[in-house]
Short mmCIF file of C-alpha atoms in Angstrom, two decimals:
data_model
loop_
_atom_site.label_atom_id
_atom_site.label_comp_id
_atom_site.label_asym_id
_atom_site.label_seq_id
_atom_site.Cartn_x
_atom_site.Cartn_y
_atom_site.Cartn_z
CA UNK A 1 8.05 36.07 -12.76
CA UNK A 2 5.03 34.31 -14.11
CA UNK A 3 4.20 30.34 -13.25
CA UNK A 4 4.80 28.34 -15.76
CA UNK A 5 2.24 25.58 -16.91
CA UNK A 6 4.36 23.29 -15.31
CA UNK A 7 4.32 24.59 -11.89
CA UNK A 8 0.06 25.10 -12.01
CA UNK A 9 -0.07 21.12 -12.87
CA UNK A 10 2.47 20.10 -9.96
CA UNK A 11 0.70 19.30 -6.79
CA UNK A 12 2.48 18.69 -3.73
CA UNK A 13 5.80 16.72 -4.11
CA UNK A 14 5.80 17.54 -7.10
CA UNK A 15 2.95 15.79 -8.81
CA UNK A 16 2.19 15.95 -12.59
CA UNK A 17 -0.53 15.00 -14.14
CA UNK A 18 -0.05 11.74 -15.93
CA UNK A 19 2.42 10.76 -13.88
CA UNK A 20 0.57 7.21 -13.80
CA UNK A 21 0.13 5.27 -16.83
CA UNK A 22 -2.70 2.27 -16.42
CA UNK A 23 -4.24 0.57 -19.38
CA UNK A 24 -6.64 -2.61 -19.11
CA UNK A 25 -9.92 -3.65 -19.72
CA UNK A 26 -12.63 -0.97 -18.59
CA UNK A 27 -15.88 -3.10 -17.65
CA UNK A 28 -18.63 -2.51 -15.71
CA UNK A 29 -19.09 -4.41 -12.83
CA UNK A 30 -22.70 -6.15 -12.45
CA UNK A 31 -22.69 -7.27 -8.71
CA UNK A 32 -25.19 -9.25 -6.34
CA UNK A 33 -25.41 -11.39 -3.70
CA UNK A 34 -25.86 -15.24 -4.86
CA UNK A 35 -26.06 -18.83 -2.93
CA UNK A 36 -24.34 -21.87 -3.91
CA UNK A 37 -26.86 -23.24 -5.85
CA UNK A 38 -25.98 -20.13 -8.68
CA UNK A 39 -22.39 -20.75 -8.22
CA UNK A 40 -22.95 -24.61 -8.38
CA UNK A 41 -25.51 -24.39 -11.51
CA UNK A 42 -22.86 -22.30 -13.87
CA UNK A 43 -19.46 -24.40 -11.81
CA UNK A 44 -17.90 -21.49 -10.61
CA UNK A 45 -15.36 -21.22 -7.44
CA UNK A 46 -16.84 -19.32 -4.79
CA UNK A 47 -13.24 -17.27 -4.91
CA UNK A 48 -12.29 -16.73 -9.08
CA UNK A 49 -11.34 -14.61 -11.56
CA UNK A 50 -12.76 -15.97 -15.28
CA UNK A 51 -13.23 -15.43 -18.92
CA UNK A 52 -17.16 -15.74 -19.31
CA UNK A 53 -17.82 -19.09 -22.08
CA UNK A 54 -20.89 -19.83 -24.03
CA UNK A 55 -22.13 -21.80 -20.88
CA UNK A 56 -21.65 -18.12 -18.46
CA UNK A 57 -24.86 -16.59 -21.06
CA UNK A 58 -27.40 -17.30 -19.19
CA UNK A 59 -25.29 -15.76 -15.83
CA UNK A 60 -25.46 -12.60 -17.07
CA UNK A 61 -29.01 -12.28 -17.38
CA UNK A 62 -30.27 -13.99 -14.60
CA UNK A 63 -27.89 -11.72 -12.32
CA UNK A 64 -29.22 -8.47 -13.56
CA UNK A 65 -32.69 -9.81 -12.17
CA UNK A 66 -31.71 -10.54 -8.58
CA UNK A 67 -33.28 -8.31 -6.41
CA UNK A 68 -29.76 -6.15 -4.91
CA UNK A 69 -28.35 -5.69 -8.58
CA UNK A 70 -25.61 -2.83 -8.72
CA UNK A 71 -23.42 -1.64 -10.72
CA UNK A 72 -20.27 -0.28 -10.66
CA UNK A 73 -17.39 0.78 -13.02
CA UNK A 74 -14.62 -1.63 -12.57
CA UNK A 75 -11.99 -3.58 -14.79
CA UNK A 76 -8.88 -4.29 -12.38
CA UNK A 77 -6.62 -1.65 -13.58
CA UNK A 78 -9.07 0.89 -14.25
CA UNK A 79 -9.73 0.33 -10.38
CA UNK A 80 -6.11 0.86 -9.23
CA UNK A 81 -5.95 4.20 -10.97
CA UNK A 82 -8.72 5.23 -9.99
CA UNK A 83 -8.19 4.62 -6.27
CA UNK A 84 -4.42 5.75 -6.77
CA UNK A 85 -6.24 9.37 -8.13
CA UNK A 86 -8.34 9.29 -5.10
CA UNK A 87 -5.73 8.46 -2.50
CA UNK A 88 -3.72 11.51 -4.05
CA UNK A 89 -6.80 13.55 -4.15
CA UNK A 90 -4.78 16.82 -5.70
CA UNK A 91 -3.71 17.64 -8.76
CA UNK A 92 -6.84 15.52 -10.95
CA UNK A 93 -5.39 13.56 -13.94
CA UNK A 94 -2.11 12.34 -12.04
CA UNK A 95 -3.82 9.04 -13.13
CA UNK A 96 -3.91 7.89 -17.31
CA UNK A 97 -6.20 5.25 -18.12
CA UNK A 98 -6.40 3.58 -21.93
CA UNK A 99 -8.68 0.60 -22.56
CA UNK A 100 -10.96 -0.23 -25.30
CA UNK A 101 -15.47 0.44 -24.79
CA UNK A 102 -18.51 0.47 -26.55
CA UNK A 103 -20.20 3.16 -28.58
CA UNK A 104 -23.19 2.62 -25.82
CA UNK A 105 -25.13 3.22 -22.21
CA UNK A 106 -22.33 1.43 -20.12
CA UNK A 107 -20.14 2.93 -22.19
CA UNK A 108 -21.07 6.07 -21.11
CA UNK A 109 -21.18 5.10 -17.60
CA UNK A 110 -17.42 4.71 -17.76
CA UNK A 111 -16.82 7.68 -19.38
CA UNK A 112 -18.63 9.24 -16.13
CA UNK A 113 -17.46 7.26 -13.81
CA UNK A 114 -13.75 8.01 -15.12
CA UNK A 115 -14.63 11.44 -15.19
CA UNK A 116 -16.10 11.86 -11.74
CA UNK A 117 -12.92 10.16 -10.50
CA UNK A 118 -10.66 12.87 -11.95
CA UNK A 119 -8.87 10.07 -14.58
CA UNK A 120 -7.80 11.21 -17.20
CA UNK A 121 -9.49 8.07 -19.44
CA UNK A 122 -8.65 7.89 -23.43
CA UNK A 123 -10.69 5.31 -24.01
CA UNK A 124 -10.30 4.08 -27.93
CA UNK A 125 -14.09 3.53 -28.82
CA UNK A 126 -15.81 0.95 -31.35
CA UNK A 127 -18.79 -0.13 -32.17
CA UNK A 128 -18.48 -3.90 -33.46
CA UNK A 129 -18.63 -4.70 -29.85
CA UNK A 130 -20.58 -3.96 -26.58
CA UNK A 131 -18.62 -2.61 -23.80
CA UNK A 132 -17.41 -5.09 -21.50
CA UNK A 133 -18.70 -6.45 -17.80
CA UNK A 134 -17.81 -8.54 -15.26
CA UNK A 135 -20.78 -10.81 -13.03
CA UNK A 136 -19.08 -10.01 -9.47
CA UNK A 137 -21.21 -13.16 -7.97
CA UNK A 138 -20.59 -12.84 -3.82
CA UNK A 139 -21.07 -15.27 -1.56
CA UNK A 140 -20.25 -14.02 2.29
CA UNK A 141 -16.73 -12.38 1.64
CA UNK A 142 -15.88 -14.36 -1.18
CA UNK A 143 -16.29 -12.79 -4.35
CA UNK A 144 -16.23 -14.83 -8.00
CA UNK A 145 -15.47 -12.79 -11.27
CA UNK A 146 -16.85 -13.87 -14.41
CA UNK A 147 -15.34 -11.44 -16.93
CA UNK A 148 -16.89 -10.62 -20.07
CA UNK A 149 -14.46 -8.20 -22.35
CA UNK A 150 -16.14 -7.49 -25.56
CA UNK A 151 -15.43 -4.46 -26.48
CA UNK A 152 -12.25 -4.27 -23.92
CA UNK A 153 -10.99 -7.34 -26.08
CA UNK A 154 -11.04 -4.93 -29.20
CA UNK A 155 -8.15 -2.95 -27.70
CA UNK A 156 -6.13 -1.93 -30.29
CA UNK A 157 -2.18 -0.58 -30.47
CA UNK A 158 -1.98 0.80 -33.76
CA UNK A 159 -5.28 2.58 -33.88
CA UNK A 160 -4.93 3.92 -29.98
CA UNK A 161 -1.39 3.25 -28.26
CA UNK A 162 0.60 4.30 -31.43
CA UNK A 163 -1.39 7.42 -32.20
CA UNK A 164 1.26 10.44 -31.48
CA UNK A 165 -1.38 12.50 -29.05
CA UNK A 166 -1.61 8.78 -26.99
CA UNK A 167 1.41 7.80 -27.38
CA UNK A 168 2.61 11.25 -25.78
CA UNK A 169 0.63 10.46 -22.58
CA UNK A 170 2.66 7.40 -22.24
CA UNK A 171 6.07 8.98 -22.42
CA UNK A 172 4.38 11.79 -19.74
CA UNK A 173 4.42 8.96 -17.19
CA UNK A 174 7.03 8.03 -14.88
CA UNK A 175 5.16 5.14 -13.30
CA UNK A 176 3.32 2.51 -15.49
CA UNK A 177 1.02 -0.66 -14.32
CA UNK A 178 -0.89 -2.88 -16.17
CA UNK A 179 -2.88 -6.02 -14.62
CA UNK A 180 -2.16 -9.20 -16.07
CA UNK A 181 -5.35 -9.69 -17.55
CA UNK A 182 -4.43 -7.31 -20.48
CA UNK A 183 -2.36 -10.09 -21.04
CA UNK A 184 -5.27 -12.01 -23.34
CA UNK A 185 -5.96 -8.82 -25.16
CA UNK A 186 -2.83 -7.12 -26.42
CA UNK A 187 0.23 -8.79 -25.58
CA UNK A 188 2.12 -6.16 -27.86
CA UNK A 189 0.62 -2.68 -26.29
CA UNK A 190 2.28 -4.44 -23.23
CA UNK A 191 5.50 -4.99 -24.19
CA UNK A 192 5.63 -1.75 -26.24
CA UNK A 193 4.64 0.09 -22.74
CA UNK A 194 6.84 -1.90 -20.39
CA UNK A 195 10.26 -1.59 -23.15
CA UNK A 196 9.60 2.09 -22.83
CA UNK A 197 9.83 1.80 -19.35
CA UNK A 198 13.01 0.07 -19.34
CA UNK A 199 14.40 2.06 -21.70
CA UNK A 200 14.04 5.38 -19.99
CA UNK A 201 14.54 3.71 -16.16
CA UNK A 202 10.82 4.21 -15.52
CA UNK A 203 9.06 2.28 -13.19
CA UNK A 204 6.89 -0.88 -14.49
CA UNK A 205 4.29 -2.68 -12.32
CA UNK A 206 2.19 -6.05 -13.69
CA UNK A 207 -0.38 -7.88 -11.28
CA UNK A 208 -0.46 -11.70 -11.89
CA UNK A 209 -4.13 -11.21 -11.78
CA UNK A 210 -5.60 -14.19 -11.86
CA UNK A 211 -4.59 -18.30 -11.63
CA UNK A 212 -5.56 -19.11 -15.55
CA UNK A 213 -3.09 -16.11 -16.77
CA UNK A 214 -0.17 -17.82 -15.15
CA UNK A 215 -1.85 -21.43 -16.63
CA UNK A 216 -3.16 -20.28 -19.94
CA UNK A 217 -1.18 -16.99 -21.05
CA UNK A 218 2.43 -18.01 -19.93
CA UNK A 219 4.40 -17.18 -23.50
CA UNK A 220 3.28 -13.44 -23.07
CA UNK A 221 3.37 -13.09 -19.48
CA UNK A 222 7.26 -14.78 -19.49
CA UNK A 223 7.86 -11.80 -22.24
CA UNK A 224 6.87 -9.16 -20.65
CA UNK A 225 8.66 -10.48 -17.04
CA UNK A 226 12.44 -8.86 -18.08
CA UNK A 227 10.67 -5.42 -18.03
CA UNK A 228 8.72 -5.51 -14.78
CA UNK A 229 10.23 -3.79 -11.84
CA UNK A 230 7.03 -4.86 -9.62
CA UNK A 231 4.96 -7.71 -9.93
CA UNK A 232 1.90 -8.15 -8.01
CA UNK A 233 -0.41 -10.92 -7.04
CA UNK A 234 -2.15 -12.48 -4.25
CA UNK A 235 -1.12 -15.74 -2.29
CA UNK A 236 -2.69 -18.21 -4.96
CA UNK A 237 -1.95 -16.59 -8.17
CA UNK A 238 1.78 -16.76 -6.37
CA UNK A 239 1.72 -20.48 -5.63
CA UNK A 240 -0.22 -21.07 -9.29
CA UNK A 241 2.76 -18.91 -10.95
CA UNK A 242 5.08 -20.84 -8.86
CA UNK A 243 3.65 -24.70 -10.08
CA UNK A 244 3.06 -23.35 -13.48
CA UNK A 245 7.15 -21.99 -13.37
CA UNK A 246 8.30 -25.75 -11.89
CA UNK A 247 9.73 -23.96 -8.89
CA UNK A 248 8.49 -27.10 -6.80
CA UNK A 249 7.76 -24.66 -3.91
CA UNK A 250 4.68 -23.76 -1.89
CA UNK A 251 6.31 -21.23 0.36
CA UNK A 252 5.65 -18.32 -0.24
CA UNK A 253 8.74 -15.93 0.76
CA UNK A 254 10.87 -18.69 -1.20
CA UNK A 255 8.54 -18.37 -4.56
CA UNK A 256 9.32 -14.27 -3.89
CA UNK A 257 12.75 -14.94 -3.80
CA UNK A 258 12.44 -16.93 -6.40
CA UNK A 259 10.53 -14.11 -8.53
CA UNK A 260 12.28 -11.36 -7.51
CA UNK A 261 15.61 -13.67 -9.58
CA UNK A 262 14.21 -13.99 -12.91
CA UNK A 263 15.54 -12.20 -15.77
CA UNK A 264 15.60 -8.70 -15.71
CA UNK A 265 16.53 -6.21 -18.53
CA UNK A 266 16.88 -3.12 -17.00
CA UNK A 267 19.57 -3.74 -14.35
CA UNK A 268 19.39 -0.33 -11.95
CA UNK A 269 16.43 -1.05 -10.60
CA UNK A 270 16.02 -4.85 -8.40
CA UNK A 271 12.50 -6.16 -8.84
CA UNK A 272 10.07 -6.09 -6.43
CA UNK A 273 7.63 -8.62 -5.80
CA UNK A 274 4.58 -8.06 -3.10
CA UNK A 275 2.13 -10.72 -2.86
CA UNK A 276 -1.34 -9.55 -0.47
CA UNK A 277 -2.99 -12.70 1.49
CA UNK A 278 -6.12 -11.47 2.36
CA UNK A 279 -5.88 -10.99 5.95
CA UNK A 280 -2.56 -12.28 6.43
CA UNK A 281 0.15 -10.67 6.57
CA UNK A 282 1.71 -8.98 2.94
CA UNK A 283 4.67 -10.37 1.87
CA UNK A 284 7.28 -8.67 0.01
CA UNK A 285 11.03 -8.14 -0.92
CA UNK A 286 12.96 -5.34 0.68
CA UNK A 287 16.47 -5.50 -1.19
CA UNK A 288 17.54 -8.78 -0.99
CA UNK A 289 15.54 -9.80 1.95
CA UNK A 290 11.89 -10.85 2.08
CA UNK A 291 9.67 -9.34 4.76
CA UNK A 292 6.28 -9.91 6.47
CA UNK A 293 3.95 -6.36 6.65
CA UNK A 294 0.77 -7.06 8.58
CA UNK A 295 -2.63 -5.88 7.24
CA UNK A 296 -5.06 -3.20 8.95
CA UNK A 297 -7.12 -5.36 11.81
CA UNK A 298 -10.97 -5.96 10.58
CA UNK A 299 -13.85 -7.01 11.97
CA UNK A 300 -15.62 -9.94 10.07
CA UNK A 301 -19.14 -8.65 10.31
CA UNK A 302 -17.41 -4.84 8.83
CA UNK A 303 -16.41 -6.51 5.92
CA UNK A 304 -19.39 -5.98 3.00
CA UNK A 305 -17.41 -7.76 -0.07
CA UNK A 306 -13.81 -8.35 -0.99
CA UNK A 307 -14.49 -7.28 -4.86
CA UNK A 308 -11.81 -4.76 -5.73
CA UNK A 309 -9.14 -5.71 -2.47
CA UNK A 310 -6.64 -6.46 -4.45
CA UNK A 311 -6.83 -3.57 -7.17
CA UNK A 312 -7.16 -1.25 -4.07
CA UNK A 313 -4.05 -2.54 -2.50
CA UNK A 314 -2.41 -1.58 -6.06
CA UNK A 315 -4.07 2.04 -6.15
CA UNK A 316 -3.16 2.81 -2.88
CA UNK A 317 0.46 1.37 -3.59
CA UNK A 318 0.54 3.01 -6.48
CA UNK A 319 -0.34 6.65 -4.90
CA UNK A 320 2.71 6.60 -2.94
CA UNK A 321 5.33 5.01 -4.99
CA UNK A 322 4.25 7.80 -7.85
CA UNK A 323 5.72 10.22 -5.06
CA UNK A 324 8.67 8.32 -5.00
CA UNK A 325 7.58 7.09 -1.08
CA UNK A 326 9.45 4.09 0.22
CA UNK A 327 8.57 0.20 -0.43
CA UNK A 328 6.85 0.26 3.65
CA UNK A 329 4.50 3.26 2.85
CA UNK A 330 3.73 2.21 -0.71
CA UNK A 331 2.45 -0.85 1.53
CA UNK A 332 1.42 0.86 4.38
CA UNK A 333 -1.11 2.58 1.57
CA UNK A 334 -2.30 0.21 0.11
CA UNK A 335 -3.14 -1.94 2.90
CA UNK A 336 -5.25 1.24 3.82
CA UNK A 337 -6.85 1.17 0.75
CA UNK A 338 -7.63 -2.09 0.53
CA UNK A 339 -9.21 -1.77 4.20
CA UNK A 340 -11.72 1.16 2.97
CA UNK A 341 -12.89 -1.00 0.00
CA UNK A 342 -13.86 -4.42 2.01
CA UNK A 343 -16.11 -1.84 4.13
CA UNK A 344 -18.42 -1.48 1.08
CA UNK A 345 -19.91 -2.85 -2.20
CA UNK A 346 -17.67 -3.31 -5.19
CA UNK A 347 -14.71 -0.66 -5.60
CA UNK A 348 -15.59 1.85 -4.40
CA UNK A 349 -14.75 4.56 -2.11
CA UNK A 350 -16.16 7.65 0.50
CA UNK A 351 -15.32 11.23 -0.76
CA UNK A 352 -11.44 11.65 1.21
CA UNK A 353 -9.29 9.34 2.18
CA UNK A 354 -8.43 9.77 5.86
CA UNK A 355 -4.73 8.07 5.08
CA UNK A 356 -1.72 9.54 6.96
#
């Protein structure tokens, strides 16, 4: 008897394409090395995440002129796809991506980029606004993000998420994530994404993101929390969540616990809450218990930048859970990931992963 379609997309265990749903804000990444003084003269923390202000102008072009400029597509969630498509390698387009560009050169870039990683990217494309970047400003292996969306702010649901040949991509997936940073953009493509989740028993992951979503975006953030079945973040965004959420803890395993409780509509599935500490150990709940998972040993002097750590550890969570892998590999995976990405500039990644 003939193959069906169904069987020529399927990969091993079963793999379909779109099987993982990501939407965020697609930027490109300008990165270079700075000193203090450039962190110091625009008051940035030599370890952030921020939403460039009027004062963050200049930034942007005196960083294209240092002499190690480079460039790389990034945007966090666009990164965790795109390193959950490479850690699965075959079938191409397992991984959906939907954010909003630029009818322009870095625009196109993306569209390359997104391309060349086998994504399948629908991006929803305007031209009121240039597409988005982020000033990855390193220092050693600290890395500070100044983020500036643009066109990624111009994200739309009812011209892209609603439209029936999108919106049919979403109900493809069985596994959705979204970083919290989409938070500030459309609150409402969220909620629409993570309630069909919940509805159908799908899987929902958010990433904390960043300290000033937790501060600054808490009314959307707390509304989207009944639908997520994973929530990631990294040890400060935890304890920032944690003071902003009057737990009056700084343990960490306690403000997972703690986490893991909160309200939760869809009741079959307990949340799970993993929060990555750089190179300490990963913290996470297993059932009702919360566990320790050590990271991948590194040498300091292998480690070229941190940029993209975190959304690797997501990607290469990501690529396992999608094949319905247990909690420890989806960790085991992405602490792998994460280890390949400190090894070079910005997120990105050899040709294979060597992950088994």
């Amino acid at each position: 008897h003939r193959l069906s379609d169904e069987t020529l997309t399927r990969g091993p265990d079963s793999l379909c394409q779109n099987a993982l749903f990501g939407m965020g804000n697609p930027l490109l990444d300008i990165s270079a090395v700075v000193d203090k003084d450039f962190l110091d003269k625009y008051g940035l923390k030599p370890n952030d995440q921020i939403l460039a202000e009027e004062k963050h102008k200049a930034l942007f072009d005196e960083i294209v002129k240092k002499s190690k400029v480079e460039y790389h597509a990034g945007g966090s969630t666009q990164n965790s796809v795109k390193i959950a498509q490479w850690m699965i390698q075959e079938p191409h387009k397992v991984a959906t991506f939907f954010g909003c560009i630029g009818t322009d050169h870095f625009g196109e870039i993306l569209k390359q980029k997104a391309a060349e990683a086998h994504v399948d990217a629908h991006y929803y494309e305007q031209s009121q606004e240039p597409t988005g970047t982020c000033a990855a400003c390193i220092t050693g292996d600290n890395r500070s993000l100044v983020a500036n969306l643009a066109a990624a702010n111009c994200y739309n649901k009812e011209k892209h998420l609603d439209v029936d040949r999108n919106w049919s991509l979403v109900e493809k997936a069985r596994v959705y994530y979204i970083a919290g940073f989409f938070l500030t953009v459309s609150p409402e493509s969220i909620l629409k994404v993570a309630k069909h989740a919940s509805d159908n028993n799908k899987i929902f992951g958010l990433n904390l993101s960043a300290p000033f979503i937790s501060q600054f975006f808490k009314e959307p953030l707390m509304k989207v929390m009944p639908y997520v079945d994973i929530i990631f973040g990294n040890e400060t965004e935890a304890a920032t969540f944690a003071k902003e959420q009057g737990f009056e803890t700084e343990d960490i395993a306690e403000i997972a616990r703690r986490v893991q409780c909160l309200p939760k509509v869809n009741k079959n599935r307990q949340r799970i809450v993993v929060f990555t500490q750089g190179r300490e150990d990963t913290v996470a709940t297993v059932g009702d218990k919360v566990k320790m998972f050590p990271v991948l040993d590194i040498d300091q002097n292998d480690i070229v930048d941190t940029n993209g750590a975190g959304d690797a550890f997501v990607g290469g969570f990501l690529s396992e859970l999608v094949q319905e892998k247990p909690l420890e590999e989806c960790i085991r995976a992405g602490h792998y990931a994460a280890n390949v990405i400190i090894r070079r500039v910005g997120c990105t990644f050899p040709e294979k992963p060597d992950f088994h």
